XYZ file of N, CA and C in Angstrom:
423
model
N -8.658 -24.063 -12.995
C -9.467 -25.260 -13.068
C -8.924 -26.150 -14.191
N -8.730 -27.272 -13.909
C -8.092 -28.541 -14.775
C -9.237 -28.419 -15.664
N -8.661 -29.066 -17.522
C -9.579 -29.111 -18.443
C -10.096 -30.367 -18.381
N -10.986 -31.033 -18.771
C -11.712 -32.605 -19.085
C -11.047 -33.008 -20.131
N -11.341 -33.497 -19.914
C -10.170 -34.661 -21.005
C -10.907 -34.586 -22.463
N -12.289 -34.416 -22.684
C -12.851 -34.088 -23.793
C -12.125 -32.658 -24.660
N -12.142 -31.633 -23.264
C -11.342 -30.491 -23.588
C -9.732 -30.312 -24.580
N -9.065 -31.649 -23.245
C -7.466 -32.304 -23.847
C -7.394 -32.846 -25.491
N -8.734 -33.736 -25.886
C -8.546 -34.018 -26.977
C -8.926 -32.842 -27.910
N -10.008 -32.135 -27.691
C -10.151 -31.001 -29.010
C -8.836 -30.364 -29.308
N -8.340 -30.125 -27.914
C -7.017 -29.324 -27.893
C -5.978 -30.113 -28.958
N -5.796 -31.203 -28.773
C -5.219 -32.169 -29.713
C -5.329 -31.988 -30.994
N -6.380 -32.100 -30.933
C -6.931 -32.188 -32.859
C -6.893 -30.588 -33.289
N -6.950 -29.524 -32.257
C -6.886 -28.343 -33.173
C -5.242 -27.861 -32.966
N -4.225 -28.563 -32.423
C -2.653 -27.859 -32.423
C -2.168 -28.292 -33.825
N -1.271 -27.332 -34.261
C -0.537 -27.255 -35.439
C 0.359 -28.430 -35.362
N 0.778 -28.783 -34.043
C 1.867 -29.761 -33.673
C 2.048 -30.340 -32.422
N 2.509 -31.307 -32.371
C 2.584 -31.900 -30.728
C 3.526 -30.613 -29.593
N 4.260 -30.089 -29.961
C 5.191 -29.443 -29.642
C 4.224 -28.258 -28.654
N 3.470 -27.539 -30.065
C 2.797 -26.362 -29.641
C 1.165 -26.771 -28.495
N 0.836 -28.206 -28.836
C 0.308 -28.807 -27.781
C 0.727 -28.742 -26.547
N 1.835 -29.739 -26.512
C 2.370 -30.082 -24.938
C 2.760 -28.470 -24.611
N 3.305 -27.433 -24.880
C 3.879 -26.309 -24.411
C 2.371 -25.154 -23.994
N 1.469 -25.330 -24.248
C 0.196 -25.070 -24.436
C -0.224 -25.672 -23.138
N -0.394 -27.064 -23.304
C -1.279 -27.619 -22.045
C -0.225 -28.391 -20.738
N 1.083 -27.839 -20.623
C 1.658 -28.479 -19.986
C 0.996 -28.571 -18.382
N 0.395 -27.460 -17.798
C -0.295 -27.441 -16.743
C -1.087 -29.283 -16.781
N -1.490 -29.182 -17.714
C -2.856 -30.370 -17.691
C -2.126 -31.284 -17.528
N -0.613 -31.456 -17.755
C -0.435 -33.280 -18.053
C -0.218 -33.512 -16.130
N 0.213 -35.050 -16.146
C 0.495 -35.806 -15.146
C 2.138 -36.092 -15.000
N 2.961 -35.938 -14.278
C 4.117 -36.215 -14.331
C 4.023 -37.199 -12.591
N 5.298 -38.141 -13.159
C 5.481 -38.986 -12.051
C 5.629 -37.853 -10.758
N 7.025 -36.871 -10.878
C 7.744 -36.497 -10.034
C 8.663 -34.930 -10.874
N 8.767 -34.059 -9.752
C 9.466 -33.108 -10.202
C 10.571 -33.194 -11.064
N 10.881 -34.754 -10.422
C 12.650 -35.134 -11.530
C 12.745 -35.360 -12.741
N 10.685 -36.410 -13.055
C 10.428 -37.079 -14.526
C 9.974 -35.607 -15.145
N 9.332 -34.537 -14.287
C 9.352 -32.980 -15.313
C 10.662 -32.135 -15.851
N 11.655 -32.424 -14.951
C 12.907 -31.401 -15.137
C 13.741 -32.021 -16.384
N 13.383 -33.662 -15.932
C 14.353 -34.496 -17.329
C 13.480 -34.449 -18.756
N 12.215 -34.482 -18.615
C 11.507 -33.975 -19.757
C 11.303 -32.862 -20.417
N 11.833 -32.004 -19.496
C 12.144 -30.428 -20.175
C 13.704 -29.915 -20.529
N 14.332 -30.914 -19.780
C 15.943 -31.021 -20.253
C 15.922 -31.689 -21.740
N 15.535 -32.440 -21.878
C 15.615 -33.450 -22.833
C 14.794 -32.200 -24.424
N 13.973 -31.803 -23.495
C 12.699 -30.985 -24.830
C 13.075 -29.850 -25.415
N 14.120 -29.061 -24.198
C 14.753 -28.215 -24.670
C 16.141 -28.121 -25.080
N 17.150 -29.189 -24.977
C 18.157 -29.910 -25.559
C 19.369 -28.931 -24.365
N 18.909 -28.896 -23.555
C 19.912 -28.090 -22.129
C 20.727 -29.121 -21.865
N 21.916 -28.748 -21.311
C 23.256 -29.213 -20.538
C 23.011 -29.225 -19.190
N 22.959 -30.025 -18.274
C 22.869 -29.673 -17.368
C 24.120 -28.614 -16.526
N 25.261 -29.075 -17.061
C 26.031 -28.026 -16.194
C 25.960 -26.539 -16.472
N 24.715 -26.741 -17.404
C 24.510 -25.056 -17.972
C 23.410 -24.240 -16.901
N 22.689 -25.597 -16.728
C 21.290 -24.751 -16.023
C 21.743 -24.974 -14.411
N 23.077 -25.765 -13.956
C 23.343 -25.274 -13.038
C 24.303 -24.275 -12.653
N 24.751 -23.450 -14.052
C 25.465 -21.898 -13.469
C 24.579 -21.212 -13.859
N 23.846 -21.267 -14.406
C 22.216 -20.505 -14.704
C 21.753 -19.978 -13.448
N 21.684 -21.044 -13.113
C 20.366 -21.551 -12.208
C 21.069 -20.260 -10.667
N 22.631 -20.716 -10.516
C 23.770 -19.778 -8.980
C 23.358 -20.830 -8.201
N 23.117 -22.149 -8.367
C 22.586 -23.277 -7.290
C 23.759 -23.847 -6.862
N 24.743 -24.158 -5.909
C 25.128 -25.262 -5.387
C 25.357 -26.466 -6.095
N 26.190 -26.807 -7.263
C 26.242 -28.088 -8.166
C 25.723 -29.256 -7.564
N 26.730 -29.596 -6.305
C 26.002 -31.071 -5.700
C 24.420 -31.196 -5.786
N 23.943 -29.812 -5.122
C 22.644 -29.478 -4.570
C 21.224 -29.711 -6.271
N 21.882 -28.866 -7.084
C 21.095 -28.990 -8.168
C 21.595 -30.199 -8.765
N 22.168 -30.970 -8.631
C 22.064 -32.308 -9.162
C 21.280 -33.275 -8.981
N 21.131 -32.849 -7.472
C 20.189 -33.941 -6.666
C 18.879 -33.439 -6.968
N 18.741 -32.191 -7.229
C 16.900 -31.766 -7.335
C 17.172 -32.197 -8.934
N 17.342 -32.027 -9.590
C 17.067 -32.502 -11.134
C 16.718 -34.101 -11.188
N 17.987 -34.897 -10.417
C 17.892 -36.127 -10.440
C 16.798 -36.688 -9.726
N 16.167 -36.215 -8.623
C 15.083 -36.469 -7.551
C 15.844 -37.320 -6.241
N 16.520 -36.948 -6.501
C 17.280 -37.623 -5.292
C 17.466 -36.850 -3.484
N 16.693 -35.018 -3.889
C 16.370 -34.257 -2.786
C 14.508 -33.752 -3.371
N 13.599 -35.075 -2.495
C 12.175 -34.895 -3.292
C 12.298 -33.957 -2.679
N 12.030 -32.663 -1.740
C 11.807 -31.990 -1.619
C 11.998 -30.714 -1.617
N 12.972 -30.479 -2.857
C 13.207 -29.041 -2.799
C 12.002 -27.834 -2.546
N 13.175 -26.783 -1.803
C 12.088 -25.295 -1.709
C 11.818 -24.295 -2.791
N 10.960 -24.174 -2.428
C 10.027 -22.944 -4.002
C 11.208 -22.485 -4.422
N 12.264 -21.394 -3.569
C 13.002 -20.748 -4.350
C 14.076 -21.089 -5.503
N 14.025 -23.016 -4.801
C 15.779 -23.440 -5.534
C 14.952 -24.204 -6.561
N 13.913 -24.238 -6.448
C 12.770 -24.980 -7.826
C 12.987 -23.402 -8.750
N 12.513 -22.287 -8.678
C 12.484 -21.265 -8.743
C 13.832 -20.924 -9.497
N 14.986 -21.340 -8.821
C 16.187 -20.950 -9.530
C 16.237 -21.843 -10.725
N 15.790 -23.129 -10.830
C 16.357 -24.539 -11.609
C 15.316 -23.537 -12.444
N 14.116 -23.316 -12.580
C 13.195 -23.131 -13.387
C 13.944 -22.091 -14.556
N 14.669 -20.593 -13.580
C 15.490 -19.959 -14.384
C 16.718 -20.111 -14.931
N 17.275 -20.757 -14.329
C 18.463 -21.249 -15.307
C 18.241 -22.686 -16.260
N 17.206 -23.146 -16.402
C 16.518 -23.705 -17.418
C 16.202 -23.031 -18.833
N 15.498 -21.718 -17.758
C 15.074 -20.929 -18.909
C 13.592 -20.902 -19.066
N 12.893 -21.884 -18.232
C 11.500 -22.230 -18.536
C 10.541 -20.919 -18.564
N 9.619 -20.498 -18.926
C 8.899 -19.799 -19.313
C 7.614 -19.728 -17.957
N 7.122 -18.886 -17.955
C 5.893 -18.349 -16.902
C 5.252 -19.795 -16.370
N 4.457 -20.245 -17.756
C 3.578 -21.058 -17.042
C 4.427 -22.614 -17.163
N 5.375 -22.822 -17.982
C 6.538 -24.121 -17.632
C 6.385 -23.914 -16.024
N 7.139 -22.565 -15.342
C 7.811 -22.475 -13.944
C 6.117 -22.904 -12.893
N 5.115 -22.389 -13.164
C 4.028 -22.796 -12.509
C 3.562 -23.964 -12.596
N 3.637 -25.192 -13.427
C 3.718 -26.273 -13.431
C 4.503 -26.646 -13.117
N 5.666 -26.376 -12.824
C 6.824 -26.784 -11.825
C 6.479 -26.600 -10.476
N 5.795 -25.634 -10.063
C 5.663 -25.357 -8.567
C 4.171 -26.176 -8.443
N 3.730 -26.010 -9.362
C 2.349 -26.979 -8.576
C 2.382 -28.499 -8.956
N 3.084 -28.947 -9.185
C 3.749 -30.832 -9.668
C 4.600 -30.547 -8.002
N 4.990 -29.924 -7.744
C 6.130 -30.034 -6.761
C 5.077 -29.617 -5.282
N 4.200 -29.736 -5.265
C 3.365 -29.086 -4.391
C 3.708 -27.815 -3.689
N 4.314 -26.820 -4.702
C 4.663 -25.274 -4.059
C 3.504 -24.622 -4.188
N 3.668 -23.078 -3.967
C 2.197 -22.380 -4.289
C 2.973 -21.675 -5.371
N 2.090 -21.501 -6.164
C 2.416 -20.833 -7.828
C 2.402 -19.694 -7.300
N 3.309 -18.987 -8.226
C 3.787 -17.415 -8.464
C 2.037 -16.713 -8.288
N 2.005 -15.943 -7.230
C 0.720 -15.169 -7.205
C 1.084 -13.649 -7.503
N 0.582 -12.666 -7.978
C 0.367 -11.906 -8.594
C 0.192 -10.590 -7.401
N -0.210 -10.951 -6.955
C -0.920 -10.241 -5.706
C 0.253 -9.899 -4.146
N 1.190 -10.788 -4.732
C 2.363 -11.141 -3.424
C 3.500 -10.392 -3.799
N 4.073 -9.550 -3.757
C 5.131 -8.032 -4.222
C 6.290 -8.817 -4.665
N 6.443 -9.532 -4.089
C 7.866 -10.512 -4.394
C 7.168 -11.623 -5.500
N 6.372 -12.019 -5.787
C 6.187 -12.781 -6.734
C 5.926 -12.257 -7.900
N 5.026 -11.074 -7.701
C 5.275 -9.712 -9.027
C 6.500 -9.481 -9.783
N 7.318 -9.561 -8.953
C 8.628 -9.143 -9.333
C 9.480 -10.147 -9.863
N 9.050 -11.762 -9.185
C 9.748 -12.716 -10.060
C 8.772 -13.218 -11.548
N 7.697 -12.818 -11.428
C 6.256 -13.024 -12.676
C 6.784 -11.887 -13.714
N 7.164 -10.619 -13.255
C 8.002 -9.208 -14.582
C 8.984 -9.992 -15.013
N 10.181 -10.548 -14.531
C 11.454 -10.977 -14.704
C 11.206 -12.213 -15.535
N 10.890 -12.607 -14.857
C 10.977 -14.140 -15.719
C 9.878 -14.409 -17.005
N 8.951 -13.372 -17.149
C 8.370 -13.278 -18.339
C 9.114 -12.765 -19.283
N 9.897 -11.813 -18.805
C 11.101 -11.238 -19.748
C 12.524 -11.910 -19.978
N 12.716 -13.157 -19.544
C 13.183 -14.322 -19.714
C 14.886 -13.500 -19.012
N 14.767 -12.470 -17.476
C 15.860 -11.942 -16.899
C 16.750 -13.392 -16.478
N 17.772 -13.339 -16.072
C 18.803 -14.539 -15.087
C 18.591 -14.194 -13.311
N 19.411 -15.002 -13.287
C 19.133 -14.619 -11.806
C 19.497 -13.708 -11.139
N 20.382 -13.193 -11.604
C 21.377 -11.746 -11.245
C 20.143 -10.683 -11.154
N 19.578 -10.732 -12.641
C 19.004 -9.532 -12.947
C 17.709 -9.827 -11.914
N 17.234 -10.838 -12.127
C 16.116 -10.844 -10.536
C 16.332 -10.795 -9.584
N 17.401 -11.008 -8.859
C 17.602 -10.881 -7.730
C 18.096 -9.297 -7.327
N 18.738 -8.600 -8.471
C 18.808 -7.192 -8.061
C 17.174 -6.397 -8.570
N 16.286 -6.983 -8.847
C 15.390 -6.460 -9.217
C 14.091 -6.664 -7.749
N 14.712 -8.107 -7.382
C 14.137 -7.693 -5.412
C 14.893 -7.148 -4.537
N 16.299 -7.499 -4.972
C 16.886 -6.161 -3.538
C 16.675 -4.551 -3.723
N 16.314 -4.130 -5.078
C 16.066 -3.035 -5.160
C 14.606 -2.496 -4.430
N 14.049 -3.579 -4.694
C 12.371 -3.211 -3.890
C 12.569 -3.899 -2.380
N 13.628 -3.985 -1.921
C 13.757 -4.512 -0.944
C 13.026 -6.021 -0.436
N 12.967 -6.870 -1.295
C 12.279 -7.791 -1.470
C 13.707 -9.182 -0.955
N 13.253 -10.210 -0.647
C 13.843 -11.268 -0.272
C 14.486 -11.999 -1.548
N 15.685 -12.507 -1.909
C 16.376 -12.352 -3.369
C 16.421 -14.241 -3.046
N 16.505 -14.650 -4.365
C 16.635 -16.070 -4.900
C 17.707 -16.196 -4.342
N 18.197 -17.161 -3.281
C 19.207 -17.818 -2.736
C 18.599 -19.403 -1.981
């Protein structure tokens, strides 16, 4: 459930810093577009892009165009990859999927368990993807 905006400001006035704010309530904000979130988290976390696209095992052309917004519609998984070779963190990657109208990492779904262990433990894609072929699970491609 989204906070009230009364909520947004206490939150304000009680963070140590804008930093530990926005990383805190990133769910809550408004972003134009998946592209104005990816360049605001490029920019926040001082990433290369040609880094988070060998990170990421994406297709260069392909992850250029989802960063840039120039393919609005990427699929969960290649949002999913950009998210990990970003580096973004649990709930960064779930505000990525729900700005992008995906369904967030559920808990309950064996394959999303397995990318929710991994990527809390900040694995690459290698290591997640042998961590669903081992459970026989469908792998980030």
């Amino acid at each position: 459930m989204k906070k009230s905006t009364d909520e947004l400001f206490k939150s304000i006035d009680n963070a140590k810093s804008f930093d530990d704010f926005f990383k805190e309530e990133i769910e809550e904000f408004i972003f134009d577009s998946t592209s104005d979130f990816l360049q605001k988290k490029i920019k926040e976390k001082g990433l290369k892009r040609s880094d988070i696209i060998k990170k990421s095992n994406l297709a260069k052309q392909y992850a250029y165009q989802i960063i840039d917004g120039r393919k609005p519609n990427p699929s969960r998984n290649k949002l999913l990859m950009i998210a990990v070779g970003m580096g973004l963190n649990f709930k960064e990657t779930q505000a990525l999927l729900n700005l992008s109208k995906q369904s967030p990492l559920y808990p309950r779904d064996p394959r999303d368990s397995a990318i929710i262990f991994t990527l809390k433990r900040g694995e690459n894609i290698i290591q997640i993807n042998e961590q669903l072929e081992e459970h026989g699970l469908d792998i980030l491609e």
